[in-house]
Backbone as numpy.savetxt, mean C-alpha at the origin, in Angstrom:
# Nx Ny Nz CAx CAy CAz Cx Cy Cz
2.24 -44.60 -24.22 3.94 -44.74 -24.78 3.72 -45.06 -26.02
4.86 -45.05 -26.89 4.96 -45.25 -28.13 5.99 -46.56 -28.35
5.76 -47.36 -29.17 6.53 -48.42 -29.48 7.76 -48.17 -28.91
8.56 -47.26 -29.50 9.85 -47.00 -29.64 10.46 -47.15 -28.14
9.23 -46.33 -27.17 9.63 -46.20 -25.86 9.47 -47.25 -25.29
8.58 -48.28 -25.18 8.71 -49.67 -24.74 9.48 -50.33 -24.91
10.60 -50.16 -26.19 11.30 -50.83 -26.87 12.81 -50.44 -25.85
12.67 -49.23 -25.81 14.04 -48.51 -25.30 13.66 -48.96 -23.06
12.64 -48.74 -23.04 12.40 -49.61 -21.45 12.88 -50.65 -21.06
12.31 -51.81 -22.26 12.39 -53.31 -22.23 13.97 -53.69 -22.02
14.35 -52.84 -22.91 16.16 -53.04 -23.27 16.98 -52.44 -21.94
16.50 -51.76 -21.10 17.35 -51.20 -19.71 16.92 -52.33 -18.38
18.05 -52.54 -17.84 17.92 -53.25 -16.40 16.89 -52.55 -15.48
16.62 -53.62 -14.24 15.95 -53.43 -13.39 16.15 -52.08 -13.11
17.40 -51.52 -12.23 17.95 -50.73 -11.39 17.90 -49.23 -12.61
18.01 -49.54 -14.10 17.94 -48.06 -14.28 16.48 -47.96 -14.46
15.52 -49.08 -14.90 14.25 -48.67 -14.79 13.60 -47.79 -13.66
14.53 -48.45 -12.31 13.84 -47.68 -11.35 14.52 -46.52 -11.13
15.60 -46.07 -11.57 16.18 -44.92 -11.18 15.65 -43.72 -12.34
14.87 -43.97 -13.46 14.13 -43.35 -14.39 13.02 -42.82 -13.56
12.21 -44.03 -13.20 10.88 -43.54 -12.67 11.17 -42.88 -11.38
12.32 -42.90 -10.47 12.52 -42.02 -9.43 12.68 -40.93 -9.84
13.57 -40.44 -10.90 13.81 -39.34 -11.28 12.52 -38.55 -11.97
11.57 -39.29 -12.62 10.32 -38.89 -13.17 9.15 -38.52 -11.99
9.26 -39.22 -10.81 8.59 -38.76 -9.57 9.00 -37.96 -8.88
10.48 -37.67 -8.70 10.88 -36.74 -8.19 10.79 -34.94 -8.77
10.87 -35.22 -9.74 10.33 -33.91 -10.92 9.02 -33.54 -10.36
8.37 -34.59 -10.72 7.15 -34.27 -10.11 6.33 -33.62 -9.07
6.97 -34.22 -8.18 6.86 -33.81 -6.61 7.78 -32.70 -6.52
8.66 -32.54 -7.06 9.17 -31.01 -6.94 8.42 -29.94 -7.28
7.51 -30.02 -8.69 6.57 -29.53 -9.44 5.20 -28.63 -8.61
4.92 -30.08 -7.61 3.80 -30.15 -6.84 4.17 -28.99 -5.81
5.31 -29.27 -5.01 6.17 -28.29 -4.18 6.37 -27.24 -4.53
7.14 -27.25 -5.32 6.84 -25.53 -5.85 5.96 -24.78 -6.27
4.71 -25.46 -6.45 3.75 -24.64 -7.32 3.16 -23.63 -6.25
2.66 -24.16 -5.42 2.01 -22.81 -4.61 2.76 -21.76 -4.15
4.24 -21.63 -4.22 5.12 -20.60 -4.04 5.15 -19.89 -5.22
5.28 -20.95 -6.17 5.09 -20.16 -7.45 3.88 -19.19 -7.83
2.69 -19.82 -7.49 1.73 -19.16 -7.68 1.42 -17.94 -6.59
1.87 -17.93 -5.68 1.77 -16.99 -4.82 2.57 -15.89 -5.07
3.57 -16.22 -5.54 4.34 -14.74 -6.41 3.98 -14.46 -7.38
3.35 -15.50 -8.04 2.98 -14.73 -9.35 1.54 -13.49 -9.23
1.05 -14.07 -8.02 -0.39 -13.22 -7.84 -0.01 -12.47 -7.17
1.15 -12.12 -6.11 1.41 -10.63 -5.32 1.91 -10.20 -6.52
2.22 -10.57 -7.81 3.10 -9.77 -8.71 2.16 -8.77 -9.69
1.07 -9.79 -9.46 -0.02 -9.16 -10.43 -0.81 -7.83 -9.40
-1.15 -8.53 -8.05 -2.03 -7.91 -7.21 -1.18 -7.72 -6.06
-0.16 -6.42 -5.93 0.51 -6.13 -5.12 0.01 -5.64 -3.87
0.13 -6.10 -2.51 -0.42 -5.28 -1.24 0.41 -3.99 -1.20
-1.06 -3.07 -0.83 -0.56 -1.92 -0.63 -1.23 -1.37 0.74
-0.48 -0.77 1.64 -1.10 -0.13 2.88 -1.25 1.30 3.01
-2.85 1.66 3.30 -2.99 2.80 3.30 -3.04 3.30 4.76
-1.83 4.04 5.11 -1.95 4.39 6.55 -1.83 6.29 6.73
-1.97 6.67 8.06 -2.14 8.07 8.34 -3.20 8.30 9.18
-3.20 9.27 9.83 -4.04 9.43 11.32 -5.75 9.93 10.56
-6.06 9.76 12.01 -7.72 9.88 11.61 -8.02 11.12 11.10
-9.25 10.75 9.98 -9.65 12.27 9.44 -8.98 12.72 8.03
-8.07 11.84 7.45 -7.59 12.28 6.42 -8.25 12.01 5.05
-9.13 10.87 5.14 -9.52 10.50 4.07 -9.20 9.03 3.46
-8.65 8.10 4.27 -7.82 7.05 3.94 -8.71 6.23 3.24
-10.09 5.86 3.97 -10.90 4.86 3.34 -11.58 5.56 1.93
-11.78 6.55 1.84 -12.28 7.04 1.03 -11.44 6.95 -0.33
-10.07 7.40 -0.02 -9.48 6.93 -0.90 -9.09 5.48 -1.43
-9.10 4.81 -0.66 -9.11 3.44 -1.46 -10.22 2.89 -1.94
-11.30 3.84 -1.25 -12.64 3.35 -2.00 -12.21 3.90 -3.53
-11.69 5.19 -3.97 -11.58 6.26 -4.78 -10.90 4.78 -5.95
-9.94 4.66 -5.44 -9.18 3.69 -6.09 -9.75 2.51 -6.65
-10.17 1.88 -5.91 -10.59 0.51 -5.81 -11.99 0.71 -7.07
-12.51 1.71 -7.37 -13.66 1.91 -8.04 -14.70 1.46 -7.64
-15.11 1.88 -6.15 -16.06 1.48 -5.14 -16.67 2.62 -4.80
-18.13 2.58 -4.50 -18.98 3.41 -4.02 -18.38 3.67 -2.63
-18.41 5.05 -2.06 -17.89 5.36 -0.60 -19.07 4.20 0.27
-17.77 4.18 1.62 -18.09 2.93 2.37 -19.37 4.03 3.24
-20.40 2.99 3.56 -21.25 3.73 4.28 -21.39 3.99 5.79
-21.54 4.88 5.94 -20.41 5.63 7.09 -19.48 6.04 7.50
-18.63 6.34 6.29 -17.60 6.94 6.12 -17.31 8.03 6.77
-17.77 8.80 6.62 -18.36 10.13 7.13 -17.94 10.31 8.72
-18.13 9.38 9.27 -17.71 9.26 10.83 -16.37 8.81 11.06
-15.77 9.84 11.43 -14.33 9.69 11.24 -13.87 8.70 12.61
-12.71 7.96 12.07 -12.02 6.69 12.99 -13.16 5.36 12.79
-12.35 4.87 11.97 -12.49 3.14 11.96 -12.17 2.53 12.69
-12.45 1.66 13.45 -11.64 0.76 14.13 -11.38 -0.59 14.16
-11.72 -0.69 12.66 -10.80 -2.36 12.04 -10.32 -1.97 10.85
-9.49 -2.61 10.18 -8.65 -2.73 8.87 -9.56 -3.00 7.43
-9.91 -1.84 7.17 -10.61 -2.18 5.80 -9.81 -2.48 4.90
-10.42 -3.50 3.89 -9.44 -4.39 2.84 -10.62 -3.72 1.72
-9.76 -3.38 0.46 -10.67 -3.21 -0.83 -9.49 -3.89 -2.21
-9.87 -3.90 -3.16 -9.30 -4.51 -4.19 -9.63 -3.98 -5.34
-8.62 -3.67 -6.27 -8.66 -3.06 -7.55 -8.10 -4.16 -8.28
-9.11 -4.73 -9.69 -8.70 -5.20 -10.71 -9.27 -4.65 -12.15
-7.89 -4.89 -12.88 -8.13 -3.82 -14.10 -8.67 -4.87 -15.08
-8.92 -4.77 -16.24 -9.61 -5.50 -17.50 -7.99 -6.47 -17.79
-6.47 -6.21 -17.60 -5.61 -6.72 -17.84 -5.41 -8.03 -16.89
-6.19 -7.93 -15.85 -5.73 -8.81 -14.95 -4.81 -8.67 -13.76
-4.43 -7.31 -13.72 -3.57 -6.98 -12.72 -4.22 -5.78 -12.02
-3.56 -5.62 -10.84 -4.33 -4.39 -9.54 -3.87 -4.67 -8.30
-4.57 -4.59 -7.43 -4.28 -3.98 -6.07 -5.07 -4.38 -4.78
-3.94 -4.75 -3.84 -5.03 -4.99 -2.43 -4.64 -4.09 -1.65
-5.46 -3.34 -1.38 -5.58 -2.18 -0.40 -5.61 -2.99 1.05
-4.96 -2.75 2.19 -5.32 -2.61 3.64 -5.25 -1.32 4.30
-6.55 -0.60 4.67 -6.62 0.62 5.31 -6.26 0.38 6.83
-5.28 0.86 7.35 -4.99 1.01 8.68 -5.88 1.98 9.51
-6.42 1.43 10.33 -7.17 2.17 11.41 -6.26 3.42 11.84
-6.78 4.89 11.84 -6.05 5.95 12.56 -5.84 6.38 13.79
-7.03 5.60 14.60 -7.12 5.73 16.26 -5.79 5.24 16.56
-5.10 5.80 17.75 -3.53 5.08 18.64 -4.46 4.40 19.56
-4.93 3.29 19.01 -5.49 2.40 19.98 -4.96 1.12 19.73
-5.18 -0.42 20.11 -4.52 -1.56 20.00 -5.08 -2.01 18.78
-5.95 -1.87 18.23 -6.78 -2.47 17.16 -5.56 -1.89 15.72
-5.26 -0.36 15.99 -4.52 0.14 14.74 -3.19 -0.42 15.36
-2.41 -0.43 16.17 -1.02 -1.12 16.24 -1.12 -2.44 16.02
-2.12 -3.10 15.91 -2.17 -4.67 15.75 -2.16 -4.64 13.97
-3.09 -3.68 13.37 -3.14 -3.35 11.81 -1.45 -3.18 11.78
-1.06 -2.30 12.13 0.40 -2.16 11.85 1.37 -2.92 11.77
1.40 -3.85 12.64 1.83 -5.22 12.70 2.01 -5.96 11.62
0.95 -6.10 11.21 0.16 -7.03 10.30 0.73 -6.44 8.88
0.57 -5.52 8.37 1.08 -5.01 7.07 2.27 -4.84 7.08
3.27 -4.68 7.81 4.59 -4.40 7.80 5.46 -5.04 8.82
4.88 -6.55 9.31 5.67 -7.52 10.17 5.11 -9.01 9.42
4.02 -8.85 10.16 3.23 -10.19 9.66 3.16 -10.78 8.43
2.84 -9.92 7.79 2.33 -10.06 5.95 2.63 -9.06 5.65
4.01 -8.71 5.12 4.70 -7.39 4.80 3.87 -7.14 3.30
3.67 -5.77 3.29 3.31 -4.90 2.17 4.33 -4.80 0.87
3.73 -4.55 -0.41 4.70 -4.71 -0.97 4.66 -2.68 -1.37
3.56 -1.52 -1.12 4.00 -0.37 -0.98 2.76 0.12 -0.04
3.14 1.19 0.18 2.35 2.34 1.01 2.11 3.48 0.61
0.78 3.76 0.93 0.54 5.06 0.42 -0.22 5.99 1.92
0.76 6.73 2.42 0.50 7.27 3.61 -0.32 8.66 3.35
-1.42 8.75 3.89 -2.39 10.07 3.53 -2.26 10.71 4.62
-2.00 12.49 4.13 -1.72 13.51 4.69 -2.78 14.54 4.51
-2.91 15.93 5.11 -3.70 16.60 4.84 -3.57 18.01 4.78
-2.46 18.29 5.47 -1.75 19.35 5.42 -2.34 20.47 6.58
-2.72 19.75 7.67 -3.49 20.12 8.90 -4.96 20.22 8.37
-5.43 19.63 7.66 -7.25 20.11 7.32 -7.79 18.59 7.43
-6.98 17.64 7.95 -7.56 16.62 8.89 -9.28 16.71 9.68
-10.46 15.98 9.49 -11.59 16.23 10.54 -11.17 15.60 11.67
-11.13 16.81 12.61 -11.30 16.16 13.72 -12.07 15.10 14.14
-11.56 14.53 15.39 -12.33 13.64 16.03 -12.79 13.76 16.94
-14.38 13.41 17.12 -15.07 14.09 18.16 -14.66 12.99 18.75
-14.92 13.53 20.38 -14.59 13.31 21.79 -15.73 11.93 22.13
-15.46 10.82 22.53 -16.54 9.93 22.66 -17.53 10.21 23.52
-18.34 10.17 23.26 -20.16 10.42 23.56 -20.33 11.99 23.34
-19.75 12.47 22.51 -20.00 13.92 22.04 -20.65 14.26 20.95
-21.33 14.86 20.64 -21.93 15.17 19.31 -21.71 16.40 18.78
-21.95 16.87 17.42 -21.41 18.03 16.96 -20.19 17.89 16.23
-19.83 19.24 15.66 -18.91 19.37 14.81 -17.35 19.69 15.94
-16.34 18.75 15.61 -15.13 19.05 16.40 -14.26 19.79 15.80
-13.41 20.52 16.96 -12.69 21.91 16.57 -11.27 21.00 16.92
-10.59 21.98 16.13 -9.03 21.60 16.17 -8.04 22.48 15.53
-7.03 23.39 16.03 -6.56 23.95 15.15 -5.37 23.39 14.38
-5.24 24.31 13.31 -4.39 23.54 12.51 -3.12 23.36 12.52
-2.44 23.58 13.80 -1.16 23.61 14.24 -1.53 21.94 15.07
-2.36 22.22 15.61 -2.29 20.95 16.35 -2.64 19.86 15.90
-3.74 19.99 14.25 -3.76 18.74 13.56 -2.40 18.32 13.20
-1.61 19.16 12.91 -0.12 18.99 12.00 1.02 18.23 12.49
0.64 18.57 14.41 1.49 17.87 15.43 0.83 16.86 15.14
-0.34 16.33 15.30 -0.72 14.83 15.64 -0.46 14.10 14.18
-0.80 14.89 13.13 0.15 14.07 11.85 1.83 13.35 11.69
2.23 14.51 12.37 3.55 14.23 12.74 4.17 13.16 13.52
3.28 13.19 14.64 3.30 11.88 15.49 2.63 10.32 14.88
2.11 10.67 14.41 1.26 9.67 13.92 2.64 8.81 12.73
2.65 9.97 12.21 3.51 9.27 10.67 4.62 8.77 11.33
5.60 9.32 12.83 6.96 8.86 13.22 6.62 7.48 13.90
5.17 7.00 14.24 4.72 5.19 14.68 5.09 4.76 13.36
4.46 5.24 11.84 4.40 4.39 10.95 5.63 4.32 10.61
6.44 5.46 10.31 7.79 5.48 9.48 9.06 4.59 10.23
8.35 3.97 11.93 9.69 3.74 12.24 9.05 2.12 11.89
8.16 1.68 11.37 7.68 0.27 11.03 7.97 -0.08 9.97
7.63 0.87 8.99 8.25 1.02 7.28 9.89 0.51 7.53
10.75 1.41 8.24 12.16 1.21 8.28 12.63 0.01 8.97
11.82 -1.13 9.85 11.91 -2.00 10.09 12.05 -3.03 9.43
10.67 -2.76 8.16 10.26 -4.13 7.03 11.30 -3.34 6.28
12.17 -2.27 5.79 12.72 -2.29 5.00 13.99 -3.06 4.79
14.57 -3.07 6.00 15.84 -3.59 6.42 15.87 -5.36 6.55
14.79 -5.89 6.56 14.60 -7.08 6.74 14.03 -8.13 5.48
14.07 -6.81 4.19 13.65 -7.36 3.25 14.94 -7.30 2.11
14.98 -8.19 0.98 15.90 -8.45 0.10 15.28 -7.60 -1.23
14.28 -6.88 -0.93 14.08 -6.06 -2.47 12.88 -4.66 -1.93
13.29 -4.02 -2.89 13.13 -2.54 -2.74 11.21 -2.65 -2.45
11.12 -1.16 -1.50 9.50 -1.15 -1.56 9.34 0.13 -1.59
7.93 0.69 -1.61 7.93 2.09 -2.55 7.01 2.19 -1.33
6.86 3.97 -1.14 6.20 4.97 -0.55 5.66 6.20 -1.20
4.60 6.35 -1.25 3.82 7.75 -1.66 3.16 8.44 -0.64
3.94 9.53 -0.70 2.91 10.33 -0.06 1.84 11.36 -0.17
0.38 10.54 -0.17 -0.43 11.29 -0.64 -1.08 12.48 -0.16
-0.94 13.76 -0.74 -1.70 14.97 0.33 -3.02 15.32 -0.21
-4.03 14.88 0.78 -5.66 14.97 0.22 -6.03 16.13 0.66
-6.96 16.68 0.14 -8.13 17.57 0.31 -7.71 18.77 -0.15
-6.63 18.56 -1.22 -6.41 19.75 -1.53 -7.01 20.94 -2.64
-8.38 20.37 -2.39 -9.20 21.38 -2.66 -9.46 22.38 -1.79
-9.45 22.12 -0.48 -9.32 23.48 0.60 -8.35 24.17 0.81
-7.21 23.90 0.00 -6.02 24.84 0.21 -5.24 24.78 -1.46
-5.92 25.22 -2.05 -5.47 25.04 -3.81 -4.28 26.19 -3.90
-4.50 27.51 -3.10 -3.32 28.24 -3.24 -2.25 28.24 -3.03
-2.50 27.04 -1.77 -1.29 26.89 -1.08 -1.04 25.24 -1.43
-0.95 24.66 -3.07 -0.64 23.40 -3.02 0.71 22.98 -3.18
2.03 23.96 -3.78 2.76 23.86 -3.86 3.67 23.83 -2.65
3.36 24.66 -1.77 3.86 25.02 -0.30 3.89 23.57 0.46
2.31 23.00 0.25 2.30 21.70 0.71 2.99 20.50 0.40
3.04 20.14 -1.04 3.81 19.42 -1.48 5.30 19.77 -1.27
5.81 20.91 -1.33 7.33 20.95 -0.86 7.37 20.52 0.72
6.29 20.66 1.70 6.61 20.44 3.17 6.74 19.06 3.11
5.77 17.82 2.30 6.30 16.67 2.75 7.21 16.07 1.46
8.07 17.11 1.10 9.06 16.57 0.16 10.41 16.28 0.80
11.23 14.78 0.83 12.13 15.18 1.18 13.42 16.14 0.83
14.22 15.99 1.95 15.17 17.50 1.54 14.84 18.98 1.61
13.41 19.01 1.81 12.63 20.34 2.00 13.41 20.90 3.57
13.37 20.48 4.29 13.90 21.05 5.76 12.63 21.07 6.47
11.46 20.53 6.10 10.36 21.09 7.19 10.35 19.56 8.10
9.63 20.02 9.03 9.57 18.90 10.21 8.93 17.35 9.92
8.32 17.28 8.73 8.11 15.73 8.40 9.17 15.78 7.33
9.72 16.46 6.45 10.83 16.22 5.47 11.95 15.61 6.43
12.12 16.22 7.51 13.46 15.44 8.09 12.96 14.12 8.65
11.91 14.00 9.33 11.22 12.61 9.31 11.58 11.43 8.41
11.34 11.86 6.84 11.22 11.20 5.70 12.78 10.89 5.66
13.69 12.30 5.64 15.04 11.84 5.70 15.47 10.85 6.44
15.17 11.05 7.66 15.56 10.10 8.93 14.98 8.40 8.49
14.00 8.31 7.81 13.77 7.18 7.20 14.18 6.30 6.20
14.63 7.20 4.83 15.58 7.09 4.20 16.90 6.68 4.69
17.39 7.16 5.57 18.74 6.81 6.13 18.91 5.57 6.90
17.92 5.17 7.40 17.53 4.25 8.26 17.39 2.69 7.43
16.53 2.80 6.26 16.02 1.79 5.68 17.00 1.79 4.24
17.56 2.60 3.89 18.79 2.43 2.87 18.22 3.40 1.41
18.86 4.00 0.92 18.25 4.98 -0.35 18.04 4.23 -1.37
18.14 2.98 -1.49 18.26 1.84 -2.45 17.23 1.01 -2.53
16.76 1.22 -1.13 15.66 0.42 -0.65 14.42 0.68 -0.62
14.20 2.36 -1.05 12.94 2.87 -0.39 12.80 4.16 -1.49
11.78 3.84 -2.36 11.51 5.08 -3.33 10.58 5.93 -2.48
10.45 7.40 -2.58 9.70 8.19 -1.98 8.87 8.87 -2.96
7.80 9.21 -3.06 6.93 10.09 -4.03 6.13 10.59 -3.12
5.82 11.63 -4.02 4.74 12.98 -2.99 3.87 13.39 -4.29
2.28 13.05 -4.00 1.36 13.50 -5.26 0.35 14.08 -4.59
-0.39 15.08 -4.91 -1.37 15.61 -4.02 -3.05 14.38 -4.78
-3.72 14.69 -4.07 -4.91 14.50 -4.50 -6.07 14.69 -3.52
-6.98 15.41 -4.79 -8.38 16.19 -4.44 -9.36 15.41 -4.30
-10.56 15.62 -3.31 -11.73 14.97 -3.40 -11.37 13.54 -3.71
-11.28 12.88 -2.53 -10.81 11.42 -2.39 -12.26 10.64 -2.53
-13.70 11.34 -2.69 -14.92 10.46 -2.54 -15.17 10.35 -3.80
-14.56 11.09 -4.89 -14.76 11.15 -6.22 -16.22 12.15 -6.68
-16.63 13.08 -5.99 -17.36 13.78 -6.32 -17.28 14.73 -7.37
-15.78 14.94 -7.40 -15.08 16.32 -7.94 -14.19 15.81 -9.28
-14.67 14.44 -9.28 -13.53 13.61 -10.58 -13.98 13.81 -12.00
-14.77 15.02 -12.47 -15.01 15.08 -13.75 -14.07 15.34 -14.45
-14.48 14.61 -15.87 -13.50 14.50 -16.95 -12.91 15.95 -17.66
-11.43 15.68 -17.31 -10.62 17.03 -17.38 -10.36 17.79 -16.10
-10.72 17.54 -15.06 -10.86 17.97 -13.93 -9.45 18.04 -13.20
-8.95 19.00 -12.51 -7.87 18.58 -11.53 -7.71 17.23 -10.72
-9.23 17.14 -10.36 -9.09 16.12 -8.91 -8.98 14.53 -10.34
-9.55 14.56 -11.40 -9.16 14.06 -12.29 -8.12 13.61 -12.96
-6.85 14.66 -13.25 -6.00 14.39 -13.50 -4.66 13.96 -12.31
-5.17 14.36 -11.04 -4.44 14.01 -9.78 -4.79 12.26 -9.27
-5.55 11.96 -9.84 -5.85 10.64 -9.76 -5.21 9.57 -10.53
-5.26 10.42 -11.86 -4.88 9.29 -12.79 -3.48 9.63 -12.54
-2.66 10.79 -12.23 -1.36 10.58 -11.65 -0.64 9.57 -10.60
-1.48 9.48 -9.62 -1.29 8.79 -8.37 -1.35 7.27 -9.18
-2.51 6.67 -9.84 -2.77 5.01 -10.28 -1.60 5.02 -11.48
-1.18 6.20 -12.16 -0.09 5.60 -12.96 1.19 5.26 -12.38
1.58 6.30 -11.48 2.88 6.24 -11.02 2.96 5.03 -9.71
1.74 4.47 -9.36 1.35 3.08 -8.33 1.64 1.89 -9.28
1.17 1.96 -10.79 1.21 0.96 -11.82 2.98 0.97 -12.08
3.80 2.13 -12.22 5.25 2.12 -12.44 5.94 1.45 -11.32
5.66 1.85 -10.35 6.16 1.42 -9.21 6.32 -0.38 -8.85
5.10 -0.75 -9.03 4.66 -1.75 -9.24 4.96 -2.90 -10.28
5.59 -2.18 -11.39 6.08 -3.07 -12.65 4.79 -3.41 -13.38
3.71 -2.67 -13.49 2.26 -2.80 -14.45 2.73 -2.26 -15.61
3.65 -1.68 -15.75 3.37 -0.69 -17.03 4.94 -1.10 -17.49
């Protein structure tokens, strides 16, 4: 304390000194009280949480691994993870994303994970992964070999899966005071390159397809101003075809750029 400060304090009466001390203590206490919330908000702004959803066999975990710059998970070729996978992407600028990969099976663990990411600890954005009827079919328990499923059947399963997820997204959106974003990621595009435009159209709002009608319903329930929707293709989520200048690399770059824009990182 400087001499002038001591002079001012000594000239004050006891009640005045008490009031100043209380004010200083209150300010310090307020800073400590608000500190954790401020830090949490700052961290969330730099590392928003993203739910990665979709039915079994569309490549959710491999997509998250690619976005997190992580080697493919051991055993990720086995379709149907029973637990929620967690990944983190950190950039050189101190920003990034926290990914929550929701199990694809219609089991209790999947429903619990959906409740966590859309209710208990709501996410900031959603990557909903689809494969235009090219998901890897899940083998029946206790069997071996390659499972078989018609494309029409897989599209129907995908639509049913989306209905469950969309309901929870709508419920989360109406409770929040800030917008959320949704990117429909059309994976495995290397399997239907000649139909890519048609596939993107199928998943785009307003196109009239069964999936698009569900998207339109979601936007209506959530409110157009509260929910942004993008549709982006993504090939080879395991990164094996991400050669420099390749279509897969351009698609990954477009997805990452859009996520950064939606999260305010650019």
